[in-house]
mmCIF file of C-alpha atoms in Angstrom:
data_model
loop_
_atom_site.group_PDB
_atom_site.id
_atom_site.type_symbol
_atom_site.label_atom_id
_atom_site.label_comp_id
_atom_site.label_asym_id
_atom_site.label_seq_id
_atom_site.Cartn_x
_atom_site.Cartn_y
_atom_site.Cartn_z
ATOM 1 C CA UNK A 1 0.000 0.000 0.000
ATOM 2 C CA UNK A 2 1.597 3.353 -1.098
ATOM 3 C CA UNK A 3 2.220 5.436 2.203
ATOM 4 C CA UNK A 4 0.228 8.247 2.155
ATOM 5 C CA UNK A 5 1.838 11.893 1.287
ATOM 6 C CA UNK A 6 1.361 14.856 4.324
ATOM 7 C CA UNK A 7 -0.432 17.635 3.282
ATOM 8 C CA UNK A 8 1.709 20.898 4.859
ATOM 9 C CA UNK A 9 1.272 24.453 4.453
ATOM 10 C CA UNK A 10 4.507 25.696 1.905
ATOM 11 C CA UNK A 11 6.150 27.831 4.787
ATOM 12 C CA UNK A 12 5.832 24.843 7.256
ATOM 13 C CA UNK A 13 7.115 22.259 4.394
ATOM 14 C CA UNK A 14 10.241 19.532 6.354
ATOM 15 C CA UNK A 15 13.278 19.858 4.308
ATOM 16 C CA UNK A 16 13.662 16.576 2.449
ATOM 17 C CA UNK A 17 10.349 15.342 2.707
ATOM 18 C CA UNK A 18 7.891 15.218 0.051
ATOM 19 C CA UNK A 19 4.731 16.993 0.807
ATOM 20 C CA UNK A 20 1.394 17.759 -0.546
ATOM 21 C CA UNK A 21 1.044 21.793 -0.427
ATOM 22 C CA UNK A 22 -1.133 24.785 -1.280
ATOM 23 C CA UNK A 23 1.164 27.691 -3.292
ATOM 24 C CA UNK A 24 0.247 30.715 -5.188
ATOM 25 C CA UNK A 25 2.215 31.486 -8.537
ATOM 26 C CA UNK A 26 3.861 34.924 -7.849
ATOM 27 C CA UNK A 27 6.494 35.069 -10.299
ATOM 28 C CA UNK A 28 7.516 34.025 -13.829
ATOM 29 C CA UNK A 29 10.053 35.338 -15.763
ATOM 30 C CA UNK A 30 11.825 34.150 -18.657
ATOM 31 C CA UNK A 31 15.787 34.038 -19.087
ATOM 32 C CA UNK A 32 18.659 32.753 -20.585
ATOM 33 C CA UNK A 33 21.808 31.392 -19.594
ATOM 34 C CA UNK A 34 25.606 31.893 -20.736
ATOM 35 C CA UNK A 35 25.018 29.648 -23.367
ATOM 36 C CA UNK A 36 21.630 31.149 -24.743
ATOM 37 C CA UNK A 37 19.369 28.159 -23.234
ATOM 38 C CA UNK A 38 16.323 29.065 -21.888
ATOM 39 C CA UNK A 39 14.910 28.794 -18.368
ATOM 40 C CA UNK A 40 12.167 30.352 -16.011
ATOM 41 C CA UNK A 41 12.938 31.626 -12.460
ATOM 42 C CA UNK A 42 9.593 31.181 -10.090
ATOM 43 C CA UNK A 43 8.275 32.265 -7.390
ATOM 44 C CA UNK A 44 5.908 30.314 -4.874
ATOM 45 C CA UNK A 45 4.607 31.677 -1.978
ATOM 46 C CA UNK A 46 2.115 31.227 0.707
ATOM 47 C CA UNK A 47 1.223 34.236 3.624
ATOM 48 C CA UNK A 48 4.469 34.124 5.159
ATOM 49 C CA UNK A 49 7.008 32.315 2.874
ATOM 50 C CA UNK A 50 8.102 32.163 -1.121
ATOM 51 C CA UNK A 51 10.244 30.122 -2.654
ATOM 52 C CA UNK A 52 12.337 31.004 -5.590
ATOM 53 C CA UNK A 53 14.069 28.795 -8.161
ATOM 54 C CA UNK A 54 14.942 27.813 -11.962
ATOM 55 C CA UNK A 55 13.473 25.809 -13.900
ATOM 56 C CA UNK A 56 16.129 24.458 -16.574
ATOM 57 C CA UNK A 57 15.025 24.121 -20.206
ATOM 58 C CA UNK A 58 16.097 19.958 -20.148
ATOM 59 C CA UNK A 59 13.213 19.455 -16.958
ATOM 60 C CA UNK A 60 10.598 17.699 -17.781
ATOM 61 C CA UNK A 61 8.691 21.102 -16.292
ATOM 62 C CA UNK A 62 9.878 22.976 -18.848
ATOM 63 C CA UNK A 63 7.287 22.833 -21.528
ATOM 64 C CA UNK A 64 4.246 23.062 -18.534
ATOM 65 C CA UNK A 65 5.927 25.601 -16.791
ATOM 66 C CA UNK A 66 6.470 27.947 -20.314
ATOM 67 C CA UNK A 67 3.361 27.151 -21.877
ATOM 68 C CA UNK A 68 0.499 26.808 -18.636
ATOM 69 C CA UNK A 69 1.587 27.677 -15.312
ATOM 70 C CA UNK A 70 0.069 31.762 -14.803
ATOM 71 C CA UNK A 71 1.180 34.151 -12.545
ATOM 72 C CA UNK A 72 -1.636 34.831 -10.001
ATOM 73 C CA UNK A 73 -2.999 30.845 -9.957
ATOM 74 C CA UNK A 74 -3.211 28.705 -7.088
ATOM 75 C CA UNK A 75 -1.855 24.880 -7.419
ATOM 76 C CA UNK A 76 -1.477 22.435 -5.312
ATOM 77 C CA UNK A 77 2.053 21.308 -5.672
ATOM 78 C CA UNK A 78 3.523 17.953 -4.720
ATOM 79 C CA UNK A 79 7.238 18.647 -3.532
ATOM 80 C CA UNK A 80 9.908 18.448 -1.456
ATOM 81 C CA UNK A 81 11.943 21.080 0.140
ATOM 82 C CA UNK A 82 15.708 21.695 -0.317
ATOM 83 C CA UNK A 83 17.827 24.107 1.598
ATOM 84 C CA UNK A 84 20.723 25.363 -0.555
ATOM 85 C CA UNK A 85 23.021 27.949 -0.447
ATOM 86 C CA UNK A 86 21.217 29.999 -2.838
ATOM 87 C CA UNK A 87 17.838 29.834 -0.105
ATOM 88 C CA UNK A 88 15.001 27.590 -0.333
ATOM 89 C CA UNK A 89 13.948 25.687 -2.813
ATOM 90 C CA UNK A 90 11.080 23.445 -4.438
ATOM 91 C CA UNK A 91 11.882 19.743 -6.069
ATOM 92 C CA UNK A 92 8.215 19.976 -7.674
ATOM 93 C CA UNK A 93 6.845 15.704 -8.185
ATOM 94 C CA UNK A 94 3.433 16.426 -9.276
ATOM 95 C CA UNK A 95 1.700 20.087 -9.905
ATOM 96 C CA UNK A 96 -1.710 20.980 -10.667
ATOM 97 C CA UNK A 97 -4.031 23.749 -10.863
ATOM 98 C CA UNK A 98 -6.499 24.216 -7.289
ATOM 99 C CA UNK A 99 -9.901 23.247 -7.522
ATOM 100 C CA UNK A 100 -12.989 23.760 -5.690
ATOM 101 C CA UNK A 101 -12.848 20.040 -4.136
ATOM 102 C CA UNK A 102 -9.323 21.389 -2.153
ATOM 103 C CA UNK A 103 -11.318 23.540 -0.179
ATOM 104 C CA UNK A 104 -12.752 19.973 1.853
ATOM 105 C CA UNK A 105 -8.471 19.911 2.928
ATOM 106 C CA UNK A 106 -8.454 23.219 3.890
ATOM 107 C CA UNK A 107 -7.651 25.745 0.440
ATOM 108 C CA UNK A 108 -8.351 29.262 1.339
ATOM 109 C CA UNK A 109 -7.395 31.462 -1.107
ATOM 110 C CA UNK A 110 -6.022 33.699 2.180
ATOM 111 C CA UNK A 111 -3.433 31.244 3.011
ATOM 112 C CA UNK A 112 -1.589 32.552 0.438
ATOM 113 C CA UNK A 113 -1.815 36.104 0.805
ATOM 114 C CA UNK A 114 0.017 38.204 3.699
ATOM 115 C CA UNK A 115 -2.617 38.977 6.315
ATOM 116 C CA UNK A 116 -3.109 40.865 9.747
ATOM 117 C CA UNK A 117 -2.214 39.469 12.608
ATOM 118 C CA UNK A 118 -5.417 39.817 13.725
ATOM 119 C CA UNK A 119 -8.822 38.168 12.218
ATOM 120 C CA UNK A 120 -10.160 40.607 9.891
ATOM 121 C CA UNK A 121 -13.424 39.381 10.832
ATOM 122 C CA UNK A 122 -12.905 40.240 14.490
ATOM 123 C CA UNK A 123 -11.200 43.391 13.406
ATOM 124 C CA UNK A 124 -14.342 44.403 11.664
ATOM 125 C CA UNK A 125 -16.853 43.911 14.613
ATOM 126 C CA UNK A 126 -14.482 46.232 17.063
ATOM 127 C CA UNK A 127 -14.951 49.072 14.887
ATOM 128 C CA UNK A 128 -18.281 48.936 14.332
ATOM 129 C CA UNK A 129 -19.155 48.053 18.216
ATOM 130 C CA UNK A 130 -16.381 51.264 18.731
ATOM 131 C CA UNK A 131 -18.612 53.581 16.271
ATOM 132 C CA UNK A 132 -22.042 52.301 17.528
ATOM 133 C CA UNK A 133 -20.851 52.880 21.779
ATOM 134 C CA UNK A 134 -19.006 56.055 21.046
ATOM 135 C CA UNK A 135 -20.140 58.565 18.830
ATOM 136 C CA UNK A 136 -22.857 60.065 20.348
ATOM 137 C CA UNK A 137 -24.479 61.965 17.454
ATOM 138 C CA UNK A 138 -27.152 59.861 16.316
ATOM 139 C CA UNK A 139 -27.075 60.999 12.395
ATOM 140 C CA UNK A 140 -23.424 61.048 12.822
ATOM 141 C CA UNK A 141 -23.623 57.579 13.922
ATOM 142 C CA UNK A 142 -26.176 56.136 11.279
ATOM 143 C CA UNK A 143 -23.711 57.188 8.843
ATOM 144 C CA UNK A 144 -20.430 55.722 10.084
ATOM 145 C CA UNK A 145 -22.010 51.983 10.451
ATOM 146 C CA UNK A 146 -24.109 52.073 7.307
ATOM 147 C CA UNK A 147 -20.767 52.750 5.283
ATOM 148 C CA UNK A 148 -18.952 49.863 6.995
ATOM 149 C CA UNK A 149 -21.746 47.780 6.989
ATOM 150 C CA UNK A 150 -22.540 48.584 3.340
ATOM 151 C CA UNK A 151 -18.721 47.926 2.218
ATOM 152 C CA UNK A 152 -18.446 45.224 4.766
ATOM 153 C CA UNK A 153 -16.964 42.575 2.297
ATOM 154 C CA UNK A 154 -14.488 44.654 0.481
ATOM 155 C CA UNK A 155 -13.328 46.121 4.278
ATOM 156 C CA UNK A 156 -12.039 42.598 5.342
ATOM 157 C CA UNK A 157 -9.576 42.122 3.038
ATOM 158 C CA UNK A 158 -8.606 45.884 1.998
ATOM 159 C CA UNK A 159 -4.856 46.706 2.991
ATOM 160 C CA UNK A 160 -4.480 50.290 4.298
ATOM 161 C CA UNK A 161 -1.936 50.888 1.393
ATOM 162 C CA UNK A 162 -0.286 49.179 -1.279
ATOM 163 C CA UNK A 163 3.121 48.742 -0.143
ATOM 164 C CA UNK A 164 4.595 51.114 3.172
ATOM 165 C CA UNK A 165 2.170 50.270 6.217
ATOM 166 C CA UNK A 166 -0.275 47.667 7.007
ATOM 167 C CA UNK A 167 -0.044 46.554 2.915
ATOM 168 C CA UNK A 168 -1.880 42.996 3.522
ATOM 169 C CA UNK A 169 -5.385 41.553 3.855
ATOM 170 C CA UNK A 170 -7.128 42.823 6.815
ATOM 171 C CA UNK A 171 -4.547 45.863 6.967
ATOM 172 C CA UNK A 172 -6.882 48.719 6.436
ATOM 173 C CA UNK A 173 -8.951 47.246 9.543
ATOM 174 C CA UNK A 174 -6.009 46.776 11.659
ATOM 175 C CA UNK A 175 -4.415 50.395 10.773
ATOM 176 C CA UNK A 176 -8.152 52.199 11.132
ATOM 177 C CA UNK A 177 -9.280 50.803 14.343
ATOM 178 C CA UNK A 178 -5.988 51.343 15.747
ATOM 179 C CA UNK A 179 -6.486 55.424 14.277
ATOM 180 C CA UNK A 180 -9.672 55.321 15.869
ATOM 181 C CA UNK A 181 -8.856 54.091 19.637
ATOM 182 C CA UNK A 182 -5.801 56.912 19.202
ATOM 183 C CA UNK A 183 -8.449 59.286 18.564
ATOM 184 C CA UNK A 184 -10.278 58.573 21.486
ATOM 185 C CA UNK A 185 -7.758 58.679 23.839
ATOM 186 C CA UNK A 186 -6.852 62.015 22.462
ATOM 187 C CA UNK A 187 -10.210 63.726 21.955
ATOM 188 C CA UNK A 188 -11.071 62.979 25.323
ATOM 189 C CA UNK A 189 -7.692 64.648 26.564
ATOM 190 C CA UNK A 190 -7.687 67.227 25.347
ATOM 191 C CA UNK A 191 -11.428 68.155 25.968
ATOM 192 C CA UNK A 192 -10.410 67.941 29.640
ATOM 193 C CA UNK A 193 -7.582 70.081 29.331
ATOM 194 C CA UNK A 194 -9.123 72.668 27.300
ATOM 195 C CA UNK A 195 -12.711 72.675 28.672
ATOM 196 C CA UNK A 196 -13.020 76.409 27.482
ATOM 197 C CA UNK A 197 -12.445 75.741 23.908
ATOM 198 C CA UNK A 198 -14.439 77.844 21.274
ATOM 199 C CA UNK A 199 -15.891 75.950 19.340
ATOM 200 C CA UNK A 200 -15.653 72.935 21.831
ATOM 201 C CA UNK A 201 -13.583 70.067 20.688
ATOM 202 C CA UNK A 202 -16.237 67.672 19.160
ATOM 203 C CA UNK A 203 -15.741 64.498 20.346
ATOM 204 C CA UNK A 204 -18.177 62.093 18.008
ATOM 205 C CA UNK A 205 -16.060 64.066 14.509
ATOM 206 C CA UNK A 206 -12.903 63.240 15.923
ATOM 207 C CA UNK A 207 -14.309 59.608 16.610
ATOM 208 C CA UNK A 208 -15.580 59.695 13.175
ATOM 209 C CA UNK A 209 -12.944 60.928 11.353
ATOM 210 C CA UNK A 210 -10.586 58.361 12.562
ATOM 211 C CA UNK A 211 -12.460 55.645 11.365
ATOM 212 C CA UNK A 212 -13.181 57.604 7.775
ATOM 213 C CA UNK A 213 -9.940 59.096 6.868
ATOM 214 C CA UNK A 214 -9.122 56.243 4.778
ATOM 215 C CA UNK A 215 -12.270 54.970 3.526
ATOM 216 C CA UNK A 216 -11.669 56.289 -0.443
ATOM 217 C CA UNK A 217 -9.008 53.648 -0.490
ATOM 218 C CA UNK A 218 -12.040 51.514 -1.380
ATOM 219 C CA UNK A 219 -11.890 52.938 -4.649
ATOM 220 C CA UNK A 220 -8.294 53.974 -4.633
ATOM 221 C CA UNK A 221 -7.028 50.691 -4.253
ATOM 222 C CA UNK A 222 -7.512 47.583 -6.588
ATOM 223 C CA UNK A 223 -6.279 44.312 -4.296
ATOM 224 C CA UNK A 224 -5.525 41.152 -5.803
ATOM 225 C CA UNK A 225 -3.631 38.225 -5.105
ATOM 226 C CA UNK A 226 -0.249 39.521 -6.691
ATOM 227 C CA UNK A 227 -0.187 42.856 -6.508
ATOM 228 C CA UNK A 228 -2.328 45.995 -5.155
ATOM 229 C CA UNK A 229 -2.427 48.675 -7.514
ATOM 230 C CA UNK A 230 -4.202 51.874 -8.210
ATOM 231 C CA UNK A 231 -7.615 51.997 -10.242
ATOM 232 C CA UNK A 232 -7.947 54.787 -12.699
ATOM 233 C CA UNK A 233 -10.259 57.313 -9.755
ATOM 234 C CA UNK A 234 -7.785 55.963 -7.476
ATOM 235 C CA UNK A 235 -4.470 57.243 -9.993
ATOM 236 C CA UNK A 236 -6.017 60.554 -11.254
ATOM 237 C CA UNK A 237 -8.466 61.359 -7.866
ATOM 238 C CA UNK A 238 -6.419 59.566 -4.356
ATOM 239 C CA UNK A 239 -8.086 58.303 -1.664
ATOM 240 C CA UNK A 240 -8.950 61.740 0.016
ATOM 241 C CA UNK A 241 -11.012 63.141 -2.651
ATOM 242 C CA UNK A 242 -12.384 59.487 -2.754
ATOM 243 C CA UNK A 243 -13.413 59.138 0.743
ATOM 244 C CA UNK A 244 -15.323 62.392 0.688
ATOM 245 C CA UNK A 245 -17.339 61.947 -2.509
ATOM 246 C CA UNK A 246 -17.906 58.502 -0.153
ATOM 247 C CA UNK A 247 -19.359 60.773 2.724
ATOM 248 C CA UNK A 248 -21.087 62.617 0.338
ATOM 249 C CA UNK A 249 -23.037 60.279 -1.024
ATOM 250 C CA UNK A 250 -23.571 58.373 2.039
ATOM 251 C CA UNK A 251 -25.103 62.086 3.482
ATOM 252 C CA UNK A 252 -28.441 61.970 1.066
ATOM 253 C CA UNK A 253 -29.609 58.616 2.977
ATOM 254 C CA UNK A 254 -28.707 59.676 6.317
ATOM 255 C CA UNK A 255 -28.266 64.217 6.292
ATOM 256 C CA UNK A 256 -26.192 65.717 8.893
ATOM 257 C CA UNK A 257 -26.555 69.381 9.436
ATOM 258 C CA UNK A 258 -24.107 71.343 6.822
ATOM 259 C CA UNK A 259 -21.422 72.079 9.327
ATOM 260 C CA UNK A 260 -21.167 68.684 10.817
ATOM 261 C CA UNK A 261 -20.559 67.886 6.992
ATOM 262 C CA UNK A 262 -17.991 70.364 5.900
ATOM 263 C CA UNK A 263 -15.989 69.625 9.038
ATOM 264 C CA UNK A 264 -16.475 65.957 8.486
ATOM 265 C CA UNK A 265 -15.364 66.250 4.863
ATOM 266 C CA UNK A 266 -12.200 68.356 5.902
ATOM 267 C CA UNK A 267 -11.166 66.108 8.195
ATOM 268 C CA UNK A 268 -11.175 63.157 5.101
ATOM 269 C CA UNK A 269 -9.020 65.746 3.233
ATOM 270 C CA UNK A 270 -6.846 67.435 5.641
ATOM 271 C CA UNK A 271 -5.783 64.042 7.173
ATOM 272 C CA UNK A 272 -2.091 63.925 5.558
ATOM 273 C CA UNK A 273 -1.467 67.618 5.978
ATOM 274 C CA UNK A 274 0.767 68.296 3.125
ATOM 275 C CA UNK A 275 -0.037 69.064 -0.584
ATOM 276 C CA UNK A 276 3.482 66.727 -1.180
ATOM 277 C CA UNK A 277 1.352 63.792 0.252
ATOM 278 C CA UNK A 278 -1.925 64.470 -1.085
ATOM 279 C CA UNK A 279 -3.690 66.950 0.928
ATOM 280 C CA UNK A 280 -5.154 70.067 -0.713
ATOM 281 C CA UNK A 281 -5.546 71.731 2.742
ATOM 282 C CA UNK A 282 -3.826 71.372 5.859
ATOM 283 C CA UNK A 283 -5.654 70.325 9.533
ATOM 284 C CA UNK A 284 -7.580 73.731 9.993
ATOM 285 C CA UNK A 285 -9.449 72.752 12.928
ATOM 286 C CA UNK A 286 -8.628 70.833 15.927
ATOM 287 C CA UNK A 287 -10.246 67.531 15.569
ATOM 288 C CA UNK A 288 -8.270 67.381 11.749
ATOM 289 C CA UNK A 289 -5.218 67.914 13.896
ATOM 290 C CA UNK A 290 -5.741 64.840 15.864
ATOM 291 C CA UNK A 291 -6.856 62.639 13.334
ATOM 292 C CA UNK A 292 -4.034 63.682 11.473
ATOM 293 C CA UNK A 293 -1.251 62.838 14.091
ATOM 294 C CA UNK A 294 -3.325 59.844 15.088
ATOM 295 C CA UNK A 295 -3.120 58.577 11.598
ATOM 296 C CA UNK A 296 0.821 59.574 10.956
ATOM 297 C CA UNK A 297 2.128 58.214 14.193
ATOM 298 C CA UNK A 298 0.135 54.819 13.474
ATOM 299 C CA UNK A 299 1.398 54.130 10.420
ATOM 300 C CA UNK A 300 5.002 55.342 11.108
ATOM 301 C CA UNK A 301 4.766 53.032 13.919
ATOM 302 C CA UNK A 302 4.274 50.052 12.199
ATOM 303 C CA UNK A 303 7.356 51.025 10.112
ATOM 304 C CA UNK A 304 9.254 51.046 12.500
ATOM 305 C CA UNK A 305 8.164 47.808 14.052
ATOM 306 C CA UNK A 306 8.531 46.056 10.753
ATOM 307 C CA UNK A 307 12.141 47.420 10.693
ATOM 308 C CA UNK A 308 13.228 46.049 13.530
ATOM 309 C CA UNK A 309 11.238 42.918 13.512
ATOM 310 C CA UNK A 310 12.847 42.034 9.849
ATOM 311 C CA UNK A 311 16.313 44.035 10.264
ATOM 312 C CA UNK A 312 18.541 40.795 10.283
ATOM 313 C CA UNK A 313 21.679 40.730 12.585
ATOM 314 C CA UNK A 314 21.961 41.760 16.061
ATOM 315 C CA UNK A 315 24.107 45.001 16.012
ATOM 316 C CA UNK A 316 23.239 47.914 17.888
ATOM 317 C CA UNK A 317 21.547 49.808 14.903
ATOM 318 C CA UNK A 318 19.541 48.626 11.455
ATOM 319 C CA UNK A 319 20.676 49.015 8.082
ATOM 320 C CA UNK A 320 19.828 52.057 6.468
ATOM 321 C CA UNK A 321 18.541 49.453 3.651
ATOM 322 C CA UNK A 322 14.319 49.926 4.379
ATOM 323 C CA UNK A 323 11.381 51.978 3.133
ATOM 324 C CA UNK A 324 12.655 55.120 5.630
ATOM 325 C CA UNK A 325 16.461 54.880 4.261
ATOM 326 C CA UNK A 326 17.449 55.286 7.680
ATOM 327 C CA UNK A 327 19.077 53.506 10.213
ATOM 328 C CA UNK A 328 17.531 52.715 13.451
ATOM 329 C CA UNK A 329 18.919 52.113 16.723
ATOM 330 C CA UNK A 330 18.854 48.551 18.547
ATOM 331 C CA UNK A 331 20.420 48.341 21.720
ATOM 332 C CA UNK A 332 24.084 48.749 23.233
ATOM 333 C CA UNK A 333 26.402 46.293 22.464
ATOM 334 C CA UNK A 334 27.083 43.764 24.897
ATOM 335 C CA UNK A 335 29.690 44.422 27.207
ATOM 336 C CA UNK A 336 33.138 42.931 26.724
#
């Protein structure tokens, strides 16, 4: 009786032992060697590994590799892992497309796609418990949850941006809830320490603000399994002029009084303060200001953390080598 193969996940994959596994196609390029052969160089990846090797023109892959393996296509590979000096690679057995019977062993598209730490589902029913118990204004309210109950489905696997901060399924969840808490803690601050503010510091637009800024990158962004890119509004428009035409919309079902509006809409637009990164007006009234800084410190945050959670070595400061093209400091060295 033939033993029966394992079915692993491709970043969990044994070296030297063949496996069944679950891969997206990320990568195909053609090339040629010294002496003018042809070959392709792949890429294979699930949500938190790829692997990346040749396929030689005298494999018996060659021909199905050139002429009907796609970039963007799930398989189900049947392979064994090798660890060479050049990194990890695949010795592919057997390869086929997915099909809908691989969901019964566990295929889910997702596996294959970086993803928040976080369910997206459970990141999803925070925010909209956070906007129902917290902003106060009742029209305000309505028309917070109907957007992200209308755009529910897209929300849960939006990134927050296509490649510098929270740029993976569930990311715009993670990165907007965390925005929003920030803005609570805030708003309530400083509406203690400045109790004679003229207007007072409204609490339910700072609230809602943090939880809209980013909601045009429904139609900025255009997410798919290899690559998130920019849609035509998304090139020519951005995400701030987006997000209000969102609000807008949104305000003929459920109206808000006109200044509630206009300050709503400024916050969408004033959010990343500079013309140089998209705003056409800066914060010009306190709750912008917080939703800006909430929003900037948030994503610079997770920068940072990625930085030093991917920097490899163990000096005292990163390599200069990341998105900020600066270095960033460690720890002391260890004592002699």
């Amino acid at each position: 009786m033939a033993t029966k193969v394992p079915l692993r996940a491709l970043s969990e994959l044994p070296c030297d032992q063949e496996c069944d596994t679950f891969a997206l196609l990320s990568r195909k390029e053609e090339s040629t060697t010294r002496d003018g052969k042809p070959y392709w160089m792949v890429t294979f990846r699930d949500a938190s590994m790829e692997f990346t090797f040749p396929i030689w023109c005298d494999s018996p892959l060659a021909a199905v590799c050139r002429d009907e393996w796609a970039v963007g296509v799930f398989y189900k590979l049947r392979a064994v892992r090798r660890d060479t000096r050049y990194g990890p690679q695949l010795e592919i057995r057997r390869i086929r497309e997915v099909i809908e019977q691989d969901r019964q062993d566990g295929f889910d598209p997702l596996m294959c796609l970086p993803q928040s730490r976080h369910p997206p589902e459970q990141l999803y029913r925070e925010l909209l418990d956070l906007a129902r118990k917290e902003i106060a204004n009742e029209n305000l309210r309505t028309l917070v949850t109907a957007i992200l109950e209308e755009f529910r489905e897209a929300l849960l696997t939006l990134p927050a941006a296509r490649t510098h901060h929270h740029a993976y399924v569930g990311g715009w969840l993670e990165h907007t809830l965390s925005v929003a808490q920030t803005c609570i803690f805030l708003a309530d601050k400083y509406r203690q320490l400045y109790p004679d503010l003229n207007p007072p510091l409204d609490r339910d637009l700072v609230i809602a603000g943090g939880i809209l800024h980013d909601i045009g990158k429904l139609r900025e962004l255009r997410f798919s399994p290899i690559a998130t890119e920019y849609s035509e509004e998304g090139a020519l428009l951005g995400h701030l002029l987006l997000g209000r035409d969102i609000v807008r919309e949104f305000a003929t079902r459920v109206p808000l009084c006109s200044e509630t509006q206009l300050r709503l809409e400024h916050l969408i637009i004033a959010h990343q303060r500079l013309p140089e990164w998209g705003s056409p007006k800066p914060p010009m009234t306190p709750e912008a200001l917080i939703v800006h800084y909430a929003d900037d410190l948030d994503a610079k945050f997770h920068i940072y953390a990625q930085i030093l959670c991917t920097d490899s070595g163990d000096a005292s400061l990163t390599s200069e080598r990341n998105i900020l093209r600066q270095r960033l400091f460690r720890h002391l060295p260890p004592s002699p």
